[in-house]
Short mmCIF file of C-alpha atoms in Angstrom, two decimals:
data_model
loop_
_atom_site.label_atom_id
_atom_site.label_comp_id
_atom_site.label_asym_id
_atom_site.label_seq_id
_atom_site.Cartn_x
_atom_site.Cartn_y
_atom_site.Cartn_z
CA MET A 1 116.53 88.58 95.88
CA ALA A 2 115.83 85.31 97.93
CA GLU A 3 111.35 84.33 97.93
CA GLU A 4 110.29 85.69 100.73
CA ALA A 5 108.53 83.23 103.41
CA GLU A 6 104.90 82.85 104.09
CA PRO A 7 103.49 85.22 106.39
CA THR A 8 102.42 83.55 110.13
CA GLU A 9 98.65 83.51 110.57
CA VAL A 10 97.69 84.87 114.55
CA GLU A 11 94.17 84.46 115.62
CA GLU A 12 92.44 87.01 113.86
CA ALA A 13 95.71 89.49 112.48
CA ASP A 14 98.07 88.89 110.10
CA THR A 15 102.12 89.06 111.34
CA PRO A 16 104.39 88.77 108.38
CA SER A 17 107.29 86.71 109.34
CA ALA A 18 110.96 88.72 109.43
CA SER A 19 111.94 87.73 105.80
CA ASP A 20 108.59 89.32 104.95
CA GLN A 21 109.05 92.50 107.13
CA PRO A 22 110.71 95.35 104.43
CA SER A 23 111.85 97.09 107.93
CA LYS A 24 114.46 94.53 106.92
CA ARG A 25 115.51 96.51 103.87
CA ARG A 26 117.05 99.90 104.66
CA LEU A 27 116.36 103.04 102.73
CA ILE A 28 118.51 105.87 102.44
CA ILE A 29 116.49 109.42 102.38
CA ALA A 30 118.07 111.64 99.24
CA GLY A 31 119.98 114.70 100.42
CA ALA A 32 119.88 113.17 104.39
CA ALA A 33 122.34 110.96 105.95
CA ALA A 34 119.42 108.68 107.97
CA LEU A 35 118.18 105.60 107.19
CA VAL A 36 114.60 104.74 107.14
CA VAL A 37 113.08 101.29 107.77
CA LEU A 38 109.84 100.71 106.12
CA VAL A 39 107.32 98.41 107.82
CA ILE A 40 103.74 98.16 107.38
CA ILE A 41 101.38 97.79 110.32
CA GLY A 42 98.55 96.33 109.14
CA GLY A 43 100.33 99.56 108.03
CA PHE A 44 103.00 101.58 107.23
CA LEU A 45 106.09 102.23 109.57
CA LEU A 46 108.85 105.27 110.04
CA THR A 47 111.62 104.03 112.29
CA ARG A 48 111.53 107.03 115.21
CA GLY A 49 114.42 109.42 114.83
CA ASP A 50 117.17 111.56 116.36
CA LYS A 51 115.51 113.95 119.14
CA PRO A 52 115.84 117.38 117.89
CA SER A 53 115.98 119.95 120.68
CA ALA A 54 112.95 121.61 121.52
CA THR A 55 109.64 122.25 123.61
CA PRO A 56 106.16 120.44 122.65
CA SER A 57 103.95 121.96 120.18
CA THR A 58 100.18 121.98 120.78
CA THR A 59 98.59 120.49 117.45
CA SER A 60 95.53 122.46 116.29
CA ALA A 61 91.60 120.62 116.70
CA PRO A 62 91.12 118.03 113.18
CA ARG A 63 88.70 120.18 111.31
CA ARG A 64 86.38 119.18 108.45
CA PRO A 65 88.84 119.13 105.22
CA THR A 66 87.28 121.06 102.65
CA THR A 67 88.59 122.13 99.22
CA THR A 68 89.85 125.35 99.34
CA THR A 69 86.77 133.82 96.24
CA ILE A 70 89.30 134.50 92.98
CA LYS A 71 89.41 131.35 91.42
CA GLU A 72 86.40 128.66 91.01
CA LEU A 73 87.12 124.83 91.24
CA PRO A 74 84.44 122.33 89.88
CA ALA A 75 82.45 119.96 92.57
CA GLY A 76 84.39 117.38 93.28
CA THR A 77 87.94 118.95 92.95
CA TYR A 78 91.15 118.71 95.40
CA GLU A 79 94.02 120.90 95.43
CA VAL A 80 96.81 119.36 96.01
CA ALA A 81 100.31 121.09 97.72
CA SER A 82 104.12 119.29 96.54
CA VAL A 83 107.06 120.89 98.22
CA LYS A 84 109.22 122.58 95.72
CA ALA A 85 112.40 120.56 95.16
CA SER A 86 114.50 123.53 96.28
CA VAL A 87 113.27 123.26 99.88
CA PRO A 88 115.19 120.16 101.15
CA LYS A 89 112.98 120.80 104.75
CA ILE A 90 108.98 122.56 104.85
CA HIS A 91 108.26 124.22 108.64
CA VAL A 92 104.38 124.08 109.62
CA LEU A 93 102.91 126.03 111.81
CA ALA A 94 100.31 124.27 114.01
CA GLU A 95 98.09 127.51 114.97
CA ALA A 96 96.98 129.58 112.01
CA PRO A 97 98.88 132.95 111.26
CA ALA A 98 98.16 136.01 112.68
CA GLU A 99 95.92 137.38 109.47
CA TRP A 100 94.85 134.08 108.06
CA GLU A 101 90.86 135.37 110.03
CA SER A 102 90.86 138.44 107.81
CA THR A 103 92.32 137.44 104.60
CA PRO A 104 89.69 135.93 102.36
CA LYS A 105 89.60 132.50 100.59
CA SER A 106 91.88 132.57 97.14
CA VAL A 107 89.70 129.35 96.16
CA LEU A 108 86.57 129.21 96.23
CA THR A 109 84.24 125.32 95.03
CA ASP A 110 80.88 123.72 95.59
CA ASP A 111 81.12 121.51 97.99
CA LEU A 112 79.29 118.74 97.62
CA THR A 113 80.81 115.64 98.91
CA GLU A 114 79.47 114.31 102.07
CA LEU A 115 82.40 113.41 104.29
CA PRO A 116 83.04 110.04 106.77
CA PRO A 117 83.25 110.94 110.09
CA LEU A 118 86.56 110.90 112.33
CA SER A 119 87.27 108.17 114.44
CA GLN A 120 90.49 109.79 116.09
CA THR A 121 87.61 111.87 117.82
CA SER A 122 86.72 108.94 119.95
CA ALA A 123 89.21 106.81 119.74
CA PRO A 124 91.45 106.28 122.94
CA LYS A 125 94.17 109.09 123.25
CA ARG A 126 97.48 108.02 121.99
CA PRO A 127 101.13 109.73 121.91
CA ALA A 128 101.13 112.40 119.23
CA ILE A 129 103.15 111.69 116.21
CA PRO A 130 105.58 112.54 115.76
CA SER A 131 106.78 114.17 119.21
CA ILE A 132 109.14 116.37 120.61
CA GLU A 133 109.93 113.42 122.41
CA GLU A 134 109.65 110.41 119.32
CA PRO A 135 110.57 112.22 116.29
CA VAL A 136 110.12 110.18 113.18
CA THR A 137 112.59 110.06 109.78
CA GLY A 138 111.60 112.94 107.94
CA ARG A 139 109.36 114.02 110.62
CA TYR A 140 109.39 116.59 113.36
CA ALA A 141 107.85 118.52 115.81
CA THR A 142 108.93 121.92 116.55
CA GLU A 143 108.40 124.86 118.94
CA SER A 144 105.98 126.39 116.40
CA GLY A 145 103.79 122.95 115.00
CA TRP A 146 106.50 120.20 112.92
CA SER A 147 109.03 120.30 110.43
CA PHE A 148 109.40 117.60 107.52
CA THR A 149 112.02 116.33 105.32
CA ASN A 150 112.02 116.90 101.08
CA PRO A 151 112.09 114.12 99.87
CA GLY A 152 110.17 111.64 102.39
CA PRO A 153 111.59 109.03 103.79
CA TYR A 154 110.54 106.35 101.54
CA ASP A 155 111.99 104.50 98.48
CA PRO A 156 111.82 105.71 95.37
CA PRO A 157 112.02 108.89 96.73
CA GLN A 158 108.65 111.00 96.45
CA PRO A 159 108.07 114.93 96.88
CA MET A 160 106.72 115.91 100.56
CA THR A 161 103.14 116.59 99.90
CA PHE A 162 99.92 117.60 101.21
CA LEU A 163 96.18 117.27 100.38
CA VAL A 164 95.15 121.35 101.19
CA THR A 165 91.91 122.43 102.62
CA GLN A 166 92.10 126.06 102.50
CA ARG A 167 93.76 128.61 100.98
CA ARG A 168 93.82 132.46 102.26
CA GLY A 169 96.48 134.35 100.73
CA ILE A 170 100.21 133.46 101.13
CA TRP A 171 99.13 130.40 103.28
CA LEU A 172 97.95 127.24 102.30
CA GLU A 173 95.54 124.90 105.74
CA VAL A 174 96.78 121.17 104.54
CA LEU A 175 96.21 117.71 106.24
CA LEU A 176 99.37 116.98 107.84
CA PRO A 177 100.32 112.92 108.44
CA VAL A 178 100.34 113.26 111.93
CA ARG A 179 98.76 111.66 115.08
CA PRO A 180 95.93 113.21 116.08
CA ASN A 181 94.68 112.02 112.78
CA GLY A 182 92.43 114.54 110.56
CA THR A 183 95.01 117.12 111.98
CA VAL A 184 95.81 120.50 109.85
CA GLY A 185 98.24 123.02 109.64
CA TYR A 186 99.76 126.00 107.78
CA ILE A 187 102.21 127.03 104.88
CA LYS A 188 103.72 129.13 103.05
CA ALA A 189 102.46 128.89 99.08
CA GLU A 190 105.82 130.38 97.83
CA ASP A 191 107.21 126.70 98.97
CA VAL A 192 104.86 124.08 96.53
CA ASP A 193 103.75 123.58 93.77
CA ILE A 194 99.68 123.17 93.52
CA THR A 195 97.83 120.87 91.50
CA THR A 196 94.32 119.65 90.83
CA THR A 197 93.21 116.00 90.73
CA GLN A 198 89.32 114.71 90.38
CA LYS A 199 90.06 111.62 91.74
CA ARG A 200 89.94 109.43 94.97
CA ILE A 201 89.54 106.67 96.59
CA GLU A 202 86.25 105.71 99.03
CA ILE A 203 86.57 102.99 101.25
CA HIS A 204 83.21 101.47 103.07
CA VAL A 205 85.01 99.18 106.13
CA ALA A 206 81.16 97.61 107.38
CA ASP A 207 81.54 96.25 103.18
CA HIS A 208 84.63 95.57 102.73
CA LYS A 209 85.13 97.21 99.34
CA LEU A 210 87.11 100.03 97.79
CA VAL A 211 86.63 102.30 94.93
CA LEU A 212 88.59 104.42 92.74
CA TYR A 213 86.37 106.92 91.49
CA ASP A 214 87.68 109.84 88.89
CA ASN A 215 85.17 112.90 88.97
CA ASN A 216 81.96 110.38 89.67
CA GLU A 217 83.37 107.80 86.98
CA VAL A 218 84.11 104.37 88.58
CA ILE A 219 87.71 103.67 87.59
CA VAL A 220 88.06 100.26 90.01
CA GLU A 221 86.15 98.43 92.20
CA SER A 222 87.44 95.80 94.53
CA SER A 223 87.10 93.65 98.03
CA ILE A 224 89.30 94.14 100.47
CA VAL A 225 90.89 93.21 103.97
CA THR A 226 90.21 95.61 107.00
CA GLY A 227 91.35 95.92 110.40
CA VAL A 228 90.30 93.13 113.27
CA SER A 229 87.93 94.94 116.39
CA PHE A 230 91.51 94.78 118.51
CA SER A 231 92.72 97.21 115.45
CA PRO A 232 90.65 98.88 113.24
CA THR A 233 91.46 100.87 110.38
CA PRO A 234 90.36 104.38 111.27
CA THR A 235 87.36 106.41 109.48
CA GLY A 236 88.01 109.74 107.89
CA VAL A 237 89.34 111.88 105.28
CA PHE A 238 92.95 110.92 104.37
CA TYR A 239 95.30 111.13 101.21
CA VAL A 240 98.48 109.19 99.68
CA THR A 241 101.49 110.75 100.30
CA ASP A 242 103.66 107.57 98.58
CA ILE A 243 103.70 105.15 96.12
CA VAL A 244 106.16 102.05 97.20
CA PRO A 245 106.98 99.82 94.93
CA TYR A 246 107.92 96.38 96.14
CA ARG A 247 110.91 94.64 94.85
CA ASN A 248 108.91 90.83 95.38
CA PRO A 249 105.52 91.53 93.91
CA SER A 250 103.91 88.05 95.48
CA GLY A 251 104.97 88.51 98.70
CA PHE A 252 102.99 89.33 101.75
CA TYR A 253 102.22 93.24 100.89
CA GLY A 254 102.04 92.27 97.38
CA PRO A 255 103.57 94.58 94.61
CA TYR A 256 102.35 98.10 95.39
CA ALA A 257 101.82 99.91 98.38
CA LEU A 258 99.78 103.50 99.17
CA ALA A 259 101.56 105.11 102.49
CA THR A 260 98.88 106.95 103.55
CA ASN A 261 99.02 110.35 106.22
CA GLY A 262 97.07 108.27 108.72
CA TYR A 263 98.20 106.21 111.86
CA SER A 264 96.65 103.53 113.60
CA GLU A 265 94.40 104.88 116.84
CA MET A 266 95.24 101.91 118.67
CA LEU A 267 98.65 100.92 118.16
CA ASN A 268 101.38 103.47 119.14
CA GLU A 269 104.87 101.47 117.48
CA PHE A 270 104.98 98.86 115.79
CA GLU A 271 108.46 96.57 114.97
CA ASP A 272 110.51 99.87 116.10
CA GLY A 273 108.25 101.87 113.85
CA VAL A 274 105.20 104.13 114.05
CA PRO A 275 102.33 102.39 112.67
CA VAL A 276 101.53 104.56 109.16
CA LEU A 277 98.02 103.11 107.38
CA ALA A 278 98.25 101.85 103.97
CA ILE A 279 96.80 100.78 101.14
CA HIS A 280 99.19 97.40 99.49
CA GLY A 281 98.54 94.65 97.75
CA THR A 282 98.67 90.72 99.01
CA ASN A 283 99.62 87.23 99.19
CA ARG A 284 96.22 85.80 101.08
CA PRO A 285 93.66 86.46 98.28
CA GLU A 286 91.26 84.33 100.51
CA LEU A 287 91.25 86.75 103.11
CA LEU A 288 89.76 89.20 101.09
CA GLY A 289 85.73 90.60 102.39
CA GLN A 290 87.13 90.11 106.12
CA ASP A 291 88.51 91.84 109.41
CA LYS A 292 92.20 90.57 109.23
CA SER A 293 94.70 92.80 109.15
CA ASN A 294 96.19 95.27 111.83
CA GLY A 295 94.65 98.35 110.27
CA CYS A 296 96.06 98.18 106.64
CA ILE A 297 93.80 97.25 103.31
CA ARG A 298 94.55 94.86 101.81
CA LEU A 299 93.61 94.79 97.63
CA PRO A 300 94.00 92.42 95.32
CA ASN A 301 97.07 92.03 93.40
CA ASP A 302 96.23 93.68 89.73
CA VAL A 303 93.74 95.97 91.73
CA ILE A 304 96.39 97.62 93.59
CA THR A 305 98.66 97.86 90.49
CA LYS A 306 96.05 98.99 88.32
CA ILE A 307 95.90 102.08 91.46
CA ALA A 308 99.71 102.56 91.43
CA GLY A 309 99.51 103.27 87.88
CA THR A 310 96.19 105.28 87.66
CA ILE A 311 96.33 108.29 90.55
CA GLY A 312 99.57 110.90 91.50
CA LEU A 313 100.36 111.51 95.07
CA GLY A 314 97.83 113.92 97.30
CA ILE A 315 94.72 111.85 96.10
CA PRO A 316 91.67 112.40 99.17
CA ILE A 317 90.60 108.92 100.65
CA LEU A 318 87.10 109.18 102.23
CA ILE A 319 87.26 106.18 104.78
CA TRP A 320 83.32 105.20 105.34
CA PRO A 321 82.27 102.58 108.99
#
């Protein structure tokens, strides 16, 4: 593979050159005929998909994520739901099922973790991603909510994964990879495998710092690049949906990118795709400690490599102002 060209510097935010952009690689989704174009904004991008026939759905208002009175979990423990391999597409309800409020919680944990504010609540109104009019490869709005293909749209194929915010009976409330950021939906527990993690990533935008914790133990701490003022890094609770390796580890995005469920709150598209928030490496380490991206978090390549080899899908990401 030919070496990637150096990225072009533009005012504050860096914009990669055409030969740098992963959008030039088409990725085949396992078990489907669709092709994916993968790009990073200052974020990752998924291609827009074919428009299904449906009416617009209503997204539930963003809620404060909590770890989900039968089973007790230790403080700092998060539940992750991975769609079973036998489920090629999972359907998500935008509104809680009728029995939700009358059903006791199935899981209880001491919620001792303060959570960052969700910048989406004060951001300019942007179109929903996905929507009926603008579906995204592998991610679709439906009459009752959304549907997601399994595995997800990145290469290599990985299980569609959600961060669980609450469990009640046969239903899970989960954080979704849709915009507005912070949107939750409802899935059936029988469609997923549930695991737990005590790892979390915390990002402090103003301090340009990222910390990976295992419970309260610091595993990694690093300086980072964050978003410019006109395309800032969103804040709130997010999670890792996919761990994506790059064929040229010395390229613009480094050896790995961690795709998240979040989206830019300023951009509606980027290079014909949708602006997915990501954490990735960089070939411009001299920019660390500065606001130079379009919203993504950039790390030194050795740090993103260590993180990618340490975490699993669904790990929560707490992004503070």
